[in-house]
């Protein structure tokens, strides 16, 4: 029997609405569904490939695995694995306390609503501070900025409202990464940029690569990577020099203008232009447009957050945004106040928390949490710490931290030293290969899901609920059911709550008591989450295509209380800028290796789909054709890429979109540690070029994933 089912994609926070044809219980075709979606009908190649992925293109796990006495992983019933894991965790907690248990939340966990909330409930009930996620090896420079500069509660201006928008180091046309950090709409990003241009909005991009997004740019600055701190310090310098900053906004909400002026005095546009190797006129023009803009937004993607001095760079990008008053202001229209949970917006500064200076601190470094999380790059150090409180068990939920954090020479032995490593995943990956247990989980189209991750991010109010499109195979379990069962086995009483970033789980009132013996019902959990929804749950049930409620117009309200001011130039940031000024560069390396993402893969996932393999039999080392000619390289030539920390082999490919002096590769290809044959291995792991101990940032301990100094040599194969 064949039928068509309405649901939504779970790959990224765009949560694009889709229709899937199901034939005899098997998904066969996907189409975009524009019936109610605020993006209209839209699916990117990953949304379309999710059918192949679902049907096993990537070696789906249909059974859980346990490591036997012979050291090999062998199939095990999930219930038996959970019994053994629960018993082991309980013994560890009884002997060493809750801190001995850690959780890592990966990309596969973000759009798994019930799993993610059950995981939070488990961590809160257990009382371990060891919550890690990809966020601290991604753009946590933004979290550091919030903690040091503060934040405007009303949020930044949306692309739909801007007349000047700046995006540094992001490529939303490919990644669909948009607000709240980057300046873009995550669903149908090209339509968002086209509409902005049609309104006359000017778009400025700062990227060493002329990205796919650059076709919408009015100004493209192509710097050497790792110099965003100087570039944005110079833009701020010009705004102050020319008095084109928003003095009313700064006067009302900011501290530290004089310290900013003083610190930025040496950061002239000429200095930034020289360091970043760009025309000084481009920096002047960007600052002129930003200064003239009436409604501005400056933001960034991963580029500046991955490169040298990422925390300082991000701070300066936010300072530029603040000098332009680039936030929604009292009386501004709030296009989407949220649907499942409607929130008022206030024009109000929230003072910096400097949460990282407070307990609970890490064992291996004197640093505390950012938004309730500890830095993922410190997981190896927290396992190896000479302390009774060290991490002894790690549960990895939808992630591959060994591939993601880089420096496998340091990280792998630490993971091997754990008493217990559990991977909760729908397929095998490098970390799962080391695990004691791999729990085979359901995949998105087999789950109940409600659109919480998109709720405040959709460009207009919208909510969607989906039941499973197809049944889950017999041997797999839902992620939430794993956390519920483990807690039950350990005697840890769970309270299920509507948690979101910025909230402290324990402080959220109410919740659903799940401490009883009967497993909860997934739909009942979603109904609970929709209890305060502007669209009643039954209406969502009746409209599987989603609902766009007709909410009364909402506007930014005046501040209800004095919460503080933004700190433009705290002393630590001034110190970092002074150090950057003294820096002599990193001689001895001819190239800088920069990060990139590809349209057909999602970090480690989808790289074995037919479409991805055709395009990327290896992860190419893309280079500027003139650089290649100078090095005697031709397309497809084998090359060796050497950083201070490691060496990998791959094949070179010319790309005139890249500026000279950079080589661009993507992450998460190939085995964790290569044996040197990139073609046979399907790529090489750029993480081998990274270090978890050197050139690491303060506060979030962010490793350098972009702008890595490297040399490139042709290899004789
Ligand atoms: N198709 C696809 N979509 C994805 C993903 C995927 O793997 N594939 N991954 C998802 C994830 S986990 C994330 S975090 C987001 C990331 O989303 P984006 O941030 O949009 O990711 P990238 O496309 O890698 O864009 C980073 C850009 O920064 C530039 N860059 C590198 N170094 C520097 C620098 O020092 N300064 C400046 N100014 N620019 C620099 C690079 O050239 C690149 O164009 O995408 C998400 N979406
Ligand atoms: N050198 C370098 N390193 C990087 C980056 C880089 O650009 N360069 N990018 C960094 C960034 S931004 C990120 S976000 C990280 C990514 O790091 P991770 O998130 O740790 O890595 P992924 O490969 O995305 O792992 C996602 C896993 O989730 C699984 N999965 C998918 N759906 C589900 C599900 O429904 N349930 C469960 N349980 N599992 C599921 C997939 O099979 C996959 O194994 O890497 C970081 N590391
Ligand atoms: S943009 Fe994101 S949600 Fe939409 S189809 Fe692509 S991966 Fe799925
Ligand atoms: Mo990411």
Tab-separated table of N, CA, C and O in Angstrom, residues 234-281:
chain	number	residue	atom	x	y	z
A	234	UNK	N	39.305	47.530	13.393
A	234	UNK	CA	39.495	48.683	12.502
A	234	UNK	C	38.151	49.294	12.097
A	234	UNK	O	38.012	50.520	12.018
A	235	UNK	N	37.157	48.434	11.847
A	235	UNK	CA	35.831	48.971	11.493
A	235	UNK	C	35.285	49.787	12.674
A	235	UNK	O	34.761	50.900	12.499
A	236	UNK	N	35.433	49.262	13.885
A	236	UNK	CA	34.986	49.995	15.076
A	236	UNK	C	35.789	51.303	15.222
A	236	UNK	O	35.230	52.356	15.559
A	237	UNK	N	37.088	51.227	14.940
A	237	UNK	CA	37.954	52.409	14.984
A	237	UNK	C	37.409	53.506	14.057
A	237	UNK	O	37.307	54.679	14.448
A	238	UNK	N	37.005	53.100	12.856
A	238	UNK	CA	36.482	54.091	11.890
A	238	UNK	C	35.147	54.673	12.375
A	238	UNK	O	34.908	55.879	12.286
A	239	UNK	N	34.273	53.797	12.903
A	239	UNK	CA	32.964	54.282	13.388
A	239	UNK	C	33.162	55.331	14.487
A	239	UNK	O	32.422	56.319	14.564
A	240	UNK	N	34.185	55.106	15.331
A	240	UNK	CA	34.472	56.068	16.407
A	240	UNK	C	35.160	57.312	15.844
A	240	UNK	O	34.814	58.437	16.194
A	241	UNK	N	36.114	57.087	14.933
A	241	UNK	CA	36.865	58.200	14.318
A	241	UNK	C	35.913	59.165	13.606
A	241	UNK	O	35.986	60.380	13.765
A	242	UNK	N	34.980	58.592	12.830
A	242	UNK	CA	34.090	59.427	12.014
A	242	UNK	C	32.810	59.809	12.761
A	242	UNK	O	31.945	60.468	12.191
A	243	UNK	N	32.709	59.362	14.006
A	243	UNK	CA	31.504	59.645	14.811
A	243	UNK	C	30.242	59.169	14.109
A	243	UNK	O	29.194	59.822	14.196
A	244	UNK	N	30.333	58.054	13.413
A	244	UNK	CA	29.154	57.540	12.697
A	244	UNK	C	28.475	56.425	13.487
A	244	UNK	O	27.561	55.783	12.997
A	245	UNK	N	28.950	56.178	14.711
A	245	UNK	CA	28.299	55.140	15.515
A	245	UNK	C	26.995	55.679	16.093
A	245	UNK	O	26.762	56.896	16.083
A	246	UNK	N	26.167	54.769	16.600
A	246	UNK	CA	24.849	55.133	17.131
A	246	UNK	C	25.024	55.625	18.579
A	246	UNK	O	24.948	54.842	19.527
A	247	UNK	N	25.268	56.924	18.705
A	247	UNK	CA	25.603	57.478	20.021
A	247	UNK	C	24.440	57.321	21.004
A	247	UNK	O	24.650	57.107	22.206
A	248	UNK	N	23.207	57.394	20.505
A	248	UNK	CA	22.053	57.269	21.403
A	248	UNK	C	22.007	55.870	22.006
A	248	UNK	O	21.826	55.700	23.218
A	249	UNK	N	22.218	54.855	21.156
A	249	UNK	CA	22.189	53.482	21.661
A	249	UNK	C	23.330	53.245	22.646
A	249	UNK	O	23.137	52.701	23.741
A	250	UNK	N	24.524	53.675	22.257
A	250	UNK	CA	25.697	53.446	23.099
A	250	UNK	C	25.520	54.171	24.438
A	250	UNK	O	25.809	53.618	25.509
A	251	UNK	N	25.007	55.392	24.386
A	251	UNK	CA	24.792	56.165	25.618
A	251	UNK	C	23.800	55.486	26.541
A	251	UNK	O	23.954	55.508	27.761
A	252	UNK	N	22.786	54.876	25.951
A	252	UNK	CA	21.728	54.288	26.768
A	252	UNK	C	22.124	52.925	27.344
A	252	UNK	O	21.758	52.583	28.464
A	253	UNK	N	22.898	52.132	26.553
A	253	UNK	CA	23.057	50.720	26.927
A	253	UNK	C	24.485	50.245	27.139
A	253	UNK	O	24.694	49.099	27.532
A	254	UNK	N	25.486	51.080	26.847
A	254	UNK	CA	26.856	50.546	26.874
A	254	UNK	C	27.751	51.255	27.888
A	254	UNK	O	27.663	52.458	28.078
A	255	UNK	N	28.642	50.479	28.471
A	255	UNK	CA	29.758	51.004	29.266
A	255	UNK	C	31.044	50.831	28.474
A	255	UNK	O	31.127	49.960	27.613
A	256	UNK	N	32.045	51.606	28.824
A	256	UNK	CA	33.392	51.328	28.313
A	256	UNK	C	33.732	51.982	26.994
A	256	UNK	O	34.671	51.557	26.317
A	257	UNK	N	32.993	53.032	26.617
A	257	UNK	CA	33.282	53.670	25.325
A	257	UNK	C	34.700	54.247	25.294
A	257	UNK	O	35.414	54.124	24.295
A	258	UNK	N	35.113	54.866	26.415
A	258	UNK	CA	36.455	55.481	26.426
A	258	UNK	C	37.541	54.414	26.367
A	258	UNK	O	38.532	54.560	25.644
A	259	UNK	N	37.353	53.330	27.115
A	259	UNK	CA	38.335	52.227	27.065
A	259	UNK	C	38.396	51.642	25.662
A	259	UNK	O	39.469	51.279	25.166
A	260	UNK	N	37.259	51.576	25.020
A	260	UNK	CA	37.210	51.048	23.642
A	260	UNK	C	38.020	51.957	22.712
A	260	UNK	O	38.870	51.503	21.939
A	261	UNK	N	37.755	53.258	22.825
A	261	UNK	CA	38.445	54.245	21.983
A	261	UNK	C	39.963	54.132	22.158
A	261	UNK	O	40.721	54.088	21.190
A	262	UNK	N	40.362	54.006	23.411
A	262	UNK	CA	41.787	53.949	23.723
A	262	UNK	C	42.426	52.656	23.175
A	262	UNK	O	43.465	52.692	22.529
A	263	UNK	N	41.747	51.528	23.427
A	263	UNK	CA	42.297	50.240	22.981
A	263	UNK	C	42.376	50.173	21.465
A	263	UNK	O	43.284	49.567	20.900
A	264	UNK	N	41.390	50.791	20.801
A	264	UNK	CA	41.335	50.647	19.343
A	264	UNK	C	42.176	51.696	18.613
A	264	UNK	O	42.318	51.619	17.381
A	265	UNK	N	42.746	52.636	19.337
A	265	UNK	CA	43.513	53.698	18.668
A	265	UNK	C	44.567	53.140	17.709
A	265	UNK	O	44.668	53.590	16.564
A	266	UNK	N	45.338	52.116	18.123
A	266	UNK	CA	46.342	51.606	17.171
A	266	UNK	C	45.769	50.724	16.066
A	266	UNK	O	46.493	50.395	15.119
A	267	UNK	N	44.500	50.318	16.185
A	267	UNK	CA	43.929	49.417	15.179
A	267	UNK	C	43.393	50.217	13.986
A	267	UNK	O	42.196	50.306	13.760
A	268	UNK	N	44.308	50.794	13.270
A	268	UNK	CA	43.926	51.618	12.119
A	268	UNK	C	43.503	50.708	10.972
A	268	UNK	O	43.899	49.540	10.909
A	269	UNK	N	42.717	51.247	10.049
A	269	UNK	CA	42.367	50.445	8.873
A	269	UNK	C	43.614	50.002	8.107
A	269	UNK	O	43.634	48.897	7.554
A	270	UNK	N	44.652	50.827	8.125
A	270	UNK	CA	45.878	50.467	7.400
A	270	UNK	C	46.516	49.214	8.029
A	270	UNK	O	46.973	48.328	7.317
A	271	UNK	N	46.545	49.175	9.358
A	271	UNK	CA	47.124	48.018	10.037
A	271	UNK	C	46.336	46.741	9.693
A	271	UNK	O	46.911	45.708	9.335
A	272	UNK	N	45.004	46.842	9.792
A	272	UNK	CA	44.165	45.660	9.512
A	272	UNK	C	44.331	45.227	8.064
A	272	UNK	O	44.438	44.031	7.765
A	273	UNK	N	44.375	46.202	7.164
A	273	UNK	CA	44.479	45.882	5.734
A	273	UNK	C	45.792	45.165	5.458
A	273	UNK	O	45.846	44.200	4.681
A	274	UNK	N	46.840	45.606	6.117
A	274	UNK	CA	48.157	44.997	5.892
A	274	UNK	C	48.168	43.564	6.440
A	274	UNK	O	48.585	42.636	5.753
A	275	UNK	N	47.680	43.407	7.634
A	275	UNK	CA	47.708	42.067	8.238
A	275	UNK	C	46.823	41.080	7.487
A	275	UNK	O	47.174	39.929	7.293
A	276	UNK	N	45.623	41.541	7.115
A	276	UNK	CA	44.672	40.624	6.467
A	276	UNK	C	44.903	40.556	4.960
A	276	UNK	O	44.272	39.759	4.274
A	277	UNK	N	45.805	41.405	4.454
A	277	UNK	CA	46.124	41.451	3.029
A	277	UNK	C	44.888	41.753	2.182
A	277	UNK	O	44.515	40.985	1.286
A	278	UNK	N	44.226	42.846	2.520
A	278	UNK	CA	43.071	43.308	1.722
A	278	UNK	C	43.233	44.807	1.458
A	278	UNK	O	43.950	45.491	2.193
A	279	UNK	N	42.566	45.327	0.420
A	279	UNK	CA	42.643	46.770	0.166
A	279	UNK	C	42.025	47.557	1.325
A	279	UNK	O	40.927	47.226	1.783
A	280	UNK	N	42.722	48.593	1.766
A	280	UNK	CA	42.218	49.388	2.900
A	280	UNK	C	40.888	50.049	2.550
A	280	UNK	O	40.026	50.250	3.409
A	281	UNK	N	40.681	50.327	1.264
A	281	UNK	CA	39.423	50.981	0.838
A	281	UNK	C	38.219	50.100	1.167
A	281	UNK	O	37.128	50.599	1.407
